[in-house]
PDB file of C-alpha atoms and ligand atoms in Angstrom:
ATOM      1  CA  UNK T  21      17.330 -25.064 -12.801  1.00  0.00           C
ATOM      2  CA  UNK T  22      15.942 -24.721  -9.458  1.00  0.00           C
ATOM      3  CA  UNK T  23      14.011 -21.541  -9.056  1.00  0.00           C
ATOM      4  CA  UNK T  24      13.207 -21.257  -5.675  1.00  0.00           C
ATOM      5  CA  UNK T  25      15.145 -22.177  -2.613  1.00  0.00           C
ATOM      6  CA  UNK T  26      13.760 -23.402   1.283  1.00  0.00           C
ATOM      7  CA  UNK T  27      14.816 -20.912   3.973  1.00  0.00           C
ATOM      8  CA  UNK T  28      13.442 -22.154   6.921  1.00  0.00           C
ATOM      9  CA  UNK T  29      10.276 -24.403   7.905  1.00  0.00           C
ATOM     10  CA  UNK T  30       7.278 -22.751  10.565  1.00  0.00           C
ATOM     11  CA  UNK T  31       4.351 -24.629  11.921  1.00  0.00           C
ATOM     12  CA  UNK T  32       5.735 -27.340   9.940  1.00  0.00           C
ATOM     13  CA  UNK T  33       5.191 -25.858   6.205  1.00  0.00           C
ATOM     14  CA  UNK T  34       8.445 -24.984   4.335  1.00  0.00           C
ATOM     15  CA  UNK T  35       9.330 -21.292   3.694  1.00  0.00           C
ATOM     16  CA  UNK T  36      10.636 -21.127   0.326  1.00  0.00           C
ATOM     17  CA  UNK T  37      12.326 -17.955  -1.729  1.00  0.00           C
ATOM     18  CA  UNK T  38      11.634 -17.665  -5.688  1.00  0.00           C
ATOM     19  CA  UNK T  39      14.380 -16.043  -7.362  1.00  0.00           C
ATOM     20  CA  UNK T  40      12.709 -13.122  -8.571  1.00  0.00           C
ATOM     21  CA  UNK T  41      12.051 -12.384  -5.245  1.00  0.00           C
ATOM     22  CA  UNK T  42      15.938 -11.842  -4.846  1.00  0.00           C
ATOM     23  CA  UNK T  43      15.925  -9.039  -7.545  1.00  0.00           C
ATOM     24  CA  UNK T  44      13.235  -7.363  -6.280  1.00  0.00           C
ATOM     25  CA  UNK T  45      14.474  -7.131  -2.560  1.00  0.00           C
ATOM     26  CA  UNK T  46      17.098  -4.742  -3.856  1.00  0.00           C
ATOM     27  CA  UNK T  47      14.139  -2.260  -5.416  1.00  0.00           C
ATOM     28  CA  UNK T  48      12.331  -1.834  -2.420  1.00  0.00           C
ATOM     29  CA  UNK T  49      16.216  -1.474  -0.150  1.00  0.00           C
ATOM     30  CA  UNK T  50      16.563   1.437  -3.166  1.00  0.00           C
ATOM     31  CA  UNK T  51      12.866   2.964  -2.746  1.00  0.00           C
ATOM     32  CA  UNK T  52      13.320   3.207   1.114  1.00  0.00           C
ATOM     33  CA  UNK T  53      16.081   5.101   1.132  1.00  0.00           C
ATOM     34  CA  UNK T  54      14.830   7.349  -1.602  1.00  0.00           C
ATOM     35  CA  UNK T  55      11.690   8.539  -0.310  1.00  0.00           C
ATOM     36  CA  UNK T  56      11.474  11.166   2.299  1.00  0.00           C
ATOM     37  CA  UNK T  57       9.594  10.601   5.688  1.00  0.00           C
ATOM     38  CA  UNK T  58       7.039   9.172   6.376  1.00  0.00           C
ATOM     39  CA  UNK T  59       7.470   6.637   3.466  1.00  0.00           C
ATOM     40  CA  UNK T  60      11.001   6.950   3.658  1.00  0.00           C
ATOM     41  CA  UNK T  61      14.530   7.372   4.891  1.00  0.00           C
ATOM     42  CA  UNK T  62      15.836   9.845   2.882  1.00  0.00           C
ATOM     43  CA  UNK T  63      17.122  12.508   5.671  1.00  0.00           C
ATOM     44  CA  UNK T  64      18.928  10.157   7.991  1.00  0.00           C
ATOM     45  CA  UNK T  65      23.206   9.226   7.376  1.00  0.00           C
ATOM     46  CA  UNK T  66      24.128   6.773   4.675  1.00  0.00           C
ATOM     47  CA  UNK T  67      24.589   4.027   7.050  1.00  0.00           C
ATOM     48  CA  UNK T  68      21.845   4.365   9.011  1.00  0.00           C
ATOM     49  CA  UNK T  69      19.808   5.281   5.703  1.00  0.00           C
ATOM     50  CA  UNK T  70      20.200   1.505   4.213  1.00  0.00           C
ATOM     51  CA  UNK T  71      20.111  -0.553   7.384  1.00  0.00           C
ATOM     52  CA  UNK T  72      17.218   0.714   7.919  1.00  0.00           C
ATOM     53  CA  UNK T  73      15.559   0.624   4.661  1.00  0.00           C
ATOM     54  CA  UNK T  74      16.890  -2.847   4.709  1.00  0.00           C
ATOM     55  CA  UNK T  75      14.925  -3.640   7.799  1.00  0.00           C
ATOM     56  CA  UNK T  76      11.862  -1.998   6.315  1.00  0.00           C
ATOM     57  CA  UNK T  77      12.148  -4.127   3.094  1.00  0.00           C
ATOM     58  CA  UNK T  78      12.328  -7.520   5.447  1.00  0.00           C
ATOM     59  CA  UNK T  79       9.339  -6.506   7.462  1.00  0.00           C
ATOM     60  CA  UNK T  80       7.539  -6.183   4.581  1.00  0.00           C
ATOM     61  CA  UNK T  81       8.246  -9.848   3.306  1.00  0.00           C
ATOM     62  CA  UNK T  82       8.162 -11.220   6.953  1.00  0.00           C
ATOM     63  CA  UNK T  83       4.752  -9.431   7.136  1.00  0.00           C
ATOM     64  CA  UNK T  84       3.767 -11.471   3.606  1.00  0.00           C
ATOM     65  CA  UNK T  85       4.780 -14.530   5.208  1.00  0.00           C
ATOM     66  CA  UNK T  86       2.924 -14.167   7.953  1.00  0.00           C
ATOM     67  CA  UNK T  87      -0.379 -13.284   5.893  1.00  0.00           C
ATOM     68  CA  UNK T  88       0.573 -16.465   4.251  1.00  0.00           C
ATOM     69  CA  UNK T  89       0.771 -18.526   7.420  1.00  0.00           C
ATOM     70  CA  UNK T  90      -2.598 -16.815   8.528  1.00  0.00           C
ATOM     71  CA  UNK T  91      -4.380 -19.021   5.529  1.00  0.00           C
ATOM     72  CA  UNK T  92      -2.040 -21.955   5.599  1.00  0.00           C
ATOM     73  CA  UNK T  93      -2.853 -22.224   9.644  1.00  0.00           C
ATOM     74  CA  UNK T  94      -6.575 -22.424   9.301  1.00  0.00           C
ATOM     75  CA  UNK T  95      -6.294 -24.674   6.216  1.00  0.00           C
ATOM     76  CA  UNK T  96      -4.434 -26.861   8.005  1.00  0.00           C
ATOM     77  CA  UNK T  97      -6.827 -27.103  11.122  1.00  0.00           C
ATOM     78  CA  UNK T  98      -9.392 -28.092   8.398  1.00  0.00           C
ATOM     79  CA  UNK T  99      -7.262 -30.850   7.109  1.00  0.00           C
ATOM     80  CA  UNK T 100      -5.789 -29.158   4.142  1.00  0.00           C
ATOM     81  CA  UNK T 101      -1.993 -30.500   3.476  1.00  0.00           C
ATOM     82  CA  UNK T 102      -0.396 -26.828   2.627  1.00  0.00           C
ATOM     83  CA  UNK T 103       2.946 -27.691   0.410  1.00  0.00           C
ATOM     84  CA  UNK T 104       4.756 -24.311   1.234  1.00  0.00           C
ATOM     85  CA  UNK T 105       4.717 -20.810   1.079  1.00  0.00           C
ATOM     86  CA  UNK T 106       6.817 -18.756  -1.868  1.00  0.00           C
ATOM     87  CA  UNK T 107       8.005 -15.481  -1.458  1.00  0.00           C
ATOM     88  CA  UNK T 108       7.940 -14.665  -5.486  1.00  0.00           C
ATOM     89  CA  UNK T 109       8.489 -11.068  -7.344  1.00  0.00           C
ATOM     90  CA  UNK T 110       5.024  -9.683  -5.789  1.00  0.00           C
ATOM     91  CA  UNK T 111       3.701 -11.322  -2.385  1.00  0.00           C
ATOM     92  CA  UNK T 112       3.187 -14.744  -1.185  1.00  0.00           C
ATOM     93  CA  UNK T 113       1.888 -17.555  -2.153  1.00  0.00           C
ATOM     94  CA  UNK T 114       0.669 -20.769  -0.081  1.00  0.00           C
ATOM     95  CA  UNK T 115       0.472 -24.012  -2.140  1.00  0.00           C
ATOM     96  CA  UNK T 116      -2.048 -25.941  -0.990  1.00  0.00           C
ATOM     97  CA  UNK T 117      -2.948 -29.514  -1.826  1.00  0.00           C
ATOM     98  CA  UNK T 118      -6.656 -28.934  -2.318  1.00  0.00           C
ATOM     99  CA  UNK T 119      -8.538 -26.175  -1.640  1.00  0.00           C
ATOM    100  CA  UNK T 120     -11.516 -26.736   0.704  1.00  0.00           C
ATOM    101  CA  UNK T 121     -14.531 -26.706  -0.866  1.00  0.00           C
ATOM    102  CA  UNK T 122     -16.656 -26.289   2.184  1.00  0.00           C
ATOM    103  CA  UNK T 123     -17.856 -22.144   1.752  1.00  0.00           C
ATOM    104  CA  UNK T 124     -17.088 -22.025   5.244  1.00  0.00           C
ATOM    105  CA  UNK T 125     -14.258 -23.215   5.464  1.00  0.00           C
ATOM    106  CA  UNK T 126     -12.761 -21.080   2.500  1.00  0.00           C
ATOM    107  CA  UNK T 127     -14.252 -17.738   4.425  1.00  0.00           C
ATOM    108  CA  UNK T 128     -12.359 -18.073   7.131  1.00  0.00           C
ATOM    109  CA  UNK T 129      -9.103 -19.279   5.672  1.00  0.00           C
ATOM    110  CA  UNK T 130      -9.762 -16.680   3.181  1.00  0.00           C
ATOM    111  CA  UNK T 131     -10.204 -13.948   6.010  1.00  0.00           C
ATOM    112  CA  UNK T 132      -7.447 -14.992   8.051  1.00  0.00           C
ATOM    113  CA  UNK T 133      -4.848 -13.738   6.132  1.00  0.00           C
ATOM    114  CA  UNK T 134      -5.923  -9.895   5.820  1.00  0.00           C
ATOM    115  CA  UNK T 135      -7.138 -10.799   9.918  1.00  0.00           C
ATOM    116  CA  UNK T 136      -3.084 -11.230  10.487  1.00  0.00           C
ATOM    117  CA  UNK T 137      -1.955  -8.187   8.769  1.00  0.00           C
ATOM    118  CA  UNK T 138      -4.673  -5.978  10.530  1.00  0.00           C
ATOM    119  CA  UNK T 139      -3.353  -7.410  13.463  1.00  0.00           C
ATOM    120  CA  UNK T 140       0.216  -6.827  12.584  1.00  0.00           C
ATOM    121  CA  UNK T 141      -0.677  -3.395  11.950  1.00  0.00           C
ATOM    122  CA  UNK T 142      -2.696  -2.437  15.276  1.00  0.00           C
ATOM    123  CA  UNK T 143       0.299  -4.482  17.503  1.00  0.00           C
ATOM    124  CA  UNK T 144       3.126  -1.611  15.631  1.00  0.00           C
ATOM    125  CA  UNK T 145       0.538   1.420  15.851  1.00  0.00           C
ATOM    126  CA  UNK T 146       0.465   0.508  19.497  1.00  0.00           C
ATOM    127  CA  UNK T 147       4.098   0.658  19.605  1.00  0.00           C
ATOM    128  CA  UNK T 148       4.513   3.814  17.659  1.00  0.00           C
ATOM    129  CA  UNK T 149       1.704   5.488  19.801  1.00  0.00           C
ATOM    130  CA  UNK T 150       3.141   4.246  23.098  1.00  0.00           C
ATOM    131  CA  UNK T 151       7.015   5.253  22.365  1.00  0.00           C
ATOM    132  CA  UNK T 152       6.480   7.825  20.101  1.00  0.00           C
ATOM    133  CA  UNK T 153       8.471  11.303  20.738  1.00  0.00           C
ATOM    134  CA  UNK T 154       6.332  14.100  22.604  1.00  0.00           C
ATOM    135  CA  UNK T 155       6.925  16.088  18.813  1.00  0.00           C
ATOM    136  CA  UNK T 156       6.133  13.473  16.829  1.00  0.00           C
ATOM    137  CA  UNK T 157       2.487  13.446  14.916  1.00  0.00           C
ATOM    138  CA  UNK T 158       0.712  10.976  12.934  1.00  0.00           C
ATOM    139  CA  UNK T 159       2.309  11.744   9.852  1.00  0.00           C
ATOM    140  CA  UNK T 160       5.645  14.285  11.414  1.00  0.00           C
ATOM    141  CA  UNK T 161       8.082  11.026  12.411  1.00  0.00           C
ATOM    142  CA  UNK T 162      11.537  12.423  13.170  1.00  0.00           C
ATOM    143  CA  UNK T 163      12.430   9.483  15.302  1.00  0.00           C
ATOM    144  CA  UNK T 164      13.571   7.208  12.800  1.00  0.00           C
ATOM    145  CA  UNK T 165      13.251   4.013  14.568  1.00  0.00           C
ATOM    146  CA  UNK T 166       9.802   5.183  15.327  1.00  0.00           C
ATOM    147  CA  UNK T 167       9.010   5.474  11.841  1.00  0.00           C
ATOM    148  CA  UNK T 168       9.900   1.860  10.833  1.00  0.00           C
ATOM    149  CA  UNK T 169       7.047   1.215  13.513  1.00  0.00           C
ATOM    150  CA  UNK T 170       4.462   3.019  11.603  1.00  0.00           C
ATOM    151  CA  UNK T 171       5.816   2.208   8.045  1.00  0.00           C
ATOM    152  CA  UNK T 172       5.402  -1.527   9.093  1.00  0.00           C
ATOM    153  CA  UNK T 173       1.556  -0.898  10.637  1.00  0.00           C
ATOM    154  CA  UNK T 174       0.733   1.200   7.451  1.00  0.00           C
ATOM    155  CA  UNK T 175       1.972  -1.188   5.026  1.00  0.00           C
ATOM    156  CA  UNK T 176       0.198  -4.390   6.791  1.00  0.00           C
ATOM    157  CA  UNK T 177      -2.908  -1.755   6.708  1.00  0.00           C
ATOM    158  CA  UNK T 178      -2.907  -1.501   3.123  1.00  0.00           C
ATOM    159  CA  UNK T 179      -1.689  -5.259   2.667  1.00  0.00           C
ATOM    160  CA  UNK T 180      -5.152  -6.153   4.255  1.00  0.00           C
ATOM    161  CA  UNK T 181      -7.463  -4.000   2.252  1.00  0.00           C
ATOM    162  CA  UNK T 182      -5.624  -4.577  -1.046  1.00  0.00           C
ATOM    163  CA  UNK T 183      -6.078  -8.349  -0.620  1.00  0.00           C
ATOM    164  CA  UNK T 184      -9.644  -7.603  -0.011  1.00  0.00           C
ATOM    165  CA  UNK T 185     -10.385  -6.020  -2.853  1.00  0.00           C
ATOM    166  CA  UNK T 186     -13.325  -8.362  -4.547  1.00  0.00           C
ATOM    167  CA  UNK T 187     -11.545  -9.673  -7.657  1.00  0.00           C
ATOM    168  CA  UNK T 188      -9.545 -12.585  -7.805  1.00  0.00           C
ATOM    169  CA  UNK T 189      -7.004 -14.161  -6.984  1.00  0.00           C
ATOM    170  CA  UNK T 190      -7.387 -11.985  -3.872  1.00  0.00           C
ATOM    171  CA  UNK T 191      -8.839 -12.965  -0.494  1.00  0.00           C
ATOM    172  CA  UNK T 192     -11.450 -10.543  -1.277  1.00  0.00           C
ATOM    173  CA  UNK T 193     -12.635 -12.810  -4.109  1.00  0.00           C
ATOM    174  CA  UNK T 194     -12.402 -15.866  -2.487  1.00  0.00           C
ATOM    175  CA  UNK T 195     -14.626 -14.222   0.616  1.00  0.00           C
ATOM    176  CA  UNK T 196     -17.218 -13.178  -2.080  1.00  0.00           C
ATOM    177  CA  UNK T 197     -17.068 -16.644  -3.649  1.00  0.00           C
ATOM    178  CA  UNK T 198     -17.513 -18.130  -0.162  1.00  0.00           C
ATOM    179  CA  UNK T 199     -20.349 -16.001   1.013  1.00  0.00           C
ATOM    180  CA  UNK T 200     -22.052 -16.528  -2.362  1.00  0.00           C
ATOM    181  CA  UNK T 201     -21.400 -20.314  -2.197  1.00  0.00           C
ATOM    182  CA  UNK T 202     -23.504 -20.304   0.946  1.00  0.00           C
ATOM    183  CA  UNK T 203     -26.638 -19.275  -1.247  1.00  0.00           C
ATOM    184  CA  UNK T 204     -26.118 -20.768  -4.443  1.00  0.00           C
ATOM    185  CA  UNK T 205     -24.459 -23.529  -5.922  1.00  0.00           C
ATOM    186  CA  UNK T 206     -19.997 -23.604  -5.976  1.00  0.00           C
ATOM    187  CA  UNK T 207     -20.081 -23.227  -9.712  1.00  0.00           C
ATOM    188  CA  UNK T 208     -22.444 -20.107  -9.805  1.00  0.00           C
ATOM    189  CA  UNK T 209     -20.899 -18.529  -6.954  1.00  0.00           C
ATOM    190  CA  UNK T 210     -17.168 -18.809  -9.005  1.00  0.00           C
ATOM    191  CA  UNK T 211     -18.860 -17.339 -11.994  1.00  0.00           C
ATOM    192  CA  UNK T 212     -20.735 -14.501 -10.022  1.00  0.00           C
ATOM    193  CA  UNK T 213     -17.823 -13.614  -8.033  1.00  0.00           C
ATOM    194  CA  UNK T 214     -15.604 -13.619 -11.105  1.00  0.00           C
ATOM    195  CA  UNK T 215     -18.402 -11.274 -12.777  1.00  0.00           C
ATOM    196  CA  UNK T 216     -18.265  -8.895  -9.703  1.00  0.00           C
ATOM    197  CA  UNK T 217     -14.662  -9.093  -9.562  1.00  0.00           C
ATOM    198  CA  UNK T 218     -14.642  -7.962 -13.419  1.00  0.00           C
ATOM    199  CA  UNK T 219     -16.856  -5.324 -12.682  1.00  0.00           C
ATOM    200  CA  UNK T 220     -14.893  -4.139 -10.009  1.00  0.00           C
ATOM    201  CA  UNK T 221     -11.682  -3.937 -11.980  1.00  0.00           C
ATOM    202  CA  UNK T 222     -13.301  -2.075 -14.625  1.00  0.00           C
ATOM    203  CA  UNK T 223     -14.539   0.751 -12.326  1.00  0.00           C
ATOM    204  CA  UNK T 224     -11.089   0.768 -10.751  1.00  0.00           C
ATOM    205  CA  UNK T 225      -9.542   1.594 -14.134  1.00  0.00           C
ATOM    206  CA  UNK T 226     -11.935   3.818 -14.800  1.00  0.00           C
ATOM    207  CA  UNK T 227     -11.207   5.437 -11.450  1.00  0.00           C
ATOM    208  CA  UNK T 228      -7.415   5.528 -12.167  1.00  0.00           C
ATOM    209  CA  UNK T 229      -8.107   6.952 -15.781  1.00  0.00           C
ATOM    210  CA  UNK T 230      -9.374   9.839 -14.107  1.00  0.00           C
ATOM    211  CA  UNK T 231      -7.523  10.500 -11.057  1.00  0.00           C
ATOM    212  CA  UNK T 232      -3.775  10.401 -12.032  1.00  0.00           C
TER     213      UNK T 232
HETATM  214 ZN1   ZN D  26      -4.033 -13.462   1.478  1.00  0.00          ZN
END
């Protein structure tokens, strides 16, 4: 059975869909129109509720995609054949043909990624700030339309800091591995960053333990 299909092709690397990616578009249509502003659509019309909660849920993966195309474009400039890019349940990923194994190299494919969502994210705060309503706050968003603008910069926001979170198979750990790799050799730097990355995880479940 085929499990994911091609959508499109961009900078020459196919765009391909998983299936699970199908039954989770759905959940985040759902969530939108649940939640209340800012996160949300909640107060507007039915109609107007889902098309735009639809629209937020397609930014979102057209954001992921373009995270994606952030690593697969400098991997590419080094020479690295990238496969395609999957949309699956939870994110992106790129399928490369080898990974670089110049330190380098990795950092900044590795940082390009989160470097496209943070610019994502500054490009719609712009937007929001410059066509905002005069009664409109940071977080007060009446103007629906408005508020897909700022949804869209807040999520790429946290789309960049959550993939730089220093465990992997996040950008984060890859950066770590990369900047480690530069004083030791490859091996030790995969095992330190993996031990760092451990450590990491631990103190975020301890964190979560106590804050929920
Ligand atoms: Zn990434």
């Amino acid at each position: 059975m085929k499990t994911s299909f091609q959508i499109g092709r961009i900078i020459g690397i196919p765009i391909k869909l998983h299936i699970t990616f199908l039954l989770i578009l759905p959940v985040f249509v759902w969530n939108f129109a649940i939640n209340p502003s800012p996160f949300g659509f909640s107060d507007q019309d039915t109609t107007l509720r889902y098309v735009l909660s639809l629209a937020m849920a397609v930014s979102l993966f057209v954001c992921v995609i373009l995270h994606e195309l952030g690593h697969s474009y400098i991997a590419k400039k080094h020479g690295t054949k990238i496969q395609s890019i999957t949309l699956f349940l939870f994110g992106g990923v790129s399928a490369l043909e080898e990974i670089p194994r110049d330190p380098k190299t990795e950092l900044k494919m590795a940082l390009a990624g989160p470097g496209v969502s943070f610019l994502i994210s500054i490009l719609f705060m712009g937007i929001y700030l410059l066509f905002k309503s005069p009664d409109d706050s940071f977080i007060q968003i009446n103007d629906p339309y408005m508020r897909l603008f700022w949804m869209i910069s807040i999520i790429n926001i946290m789309l960049g800091i959550f993939n730089l979170l220093p465990a992997f198979p996040m950008d984060g750990g890859r950066v770590l591995r990369a900047w480690l790799a530069q004083r030791t050799t490859y091996i030790r730097a995969t095992r330190e960053a993996a031990g760092i990355g451990k450590m990491f995880a631990i103190i975020m479940g301890i964190f979560g333990l106590f804050y929920t």
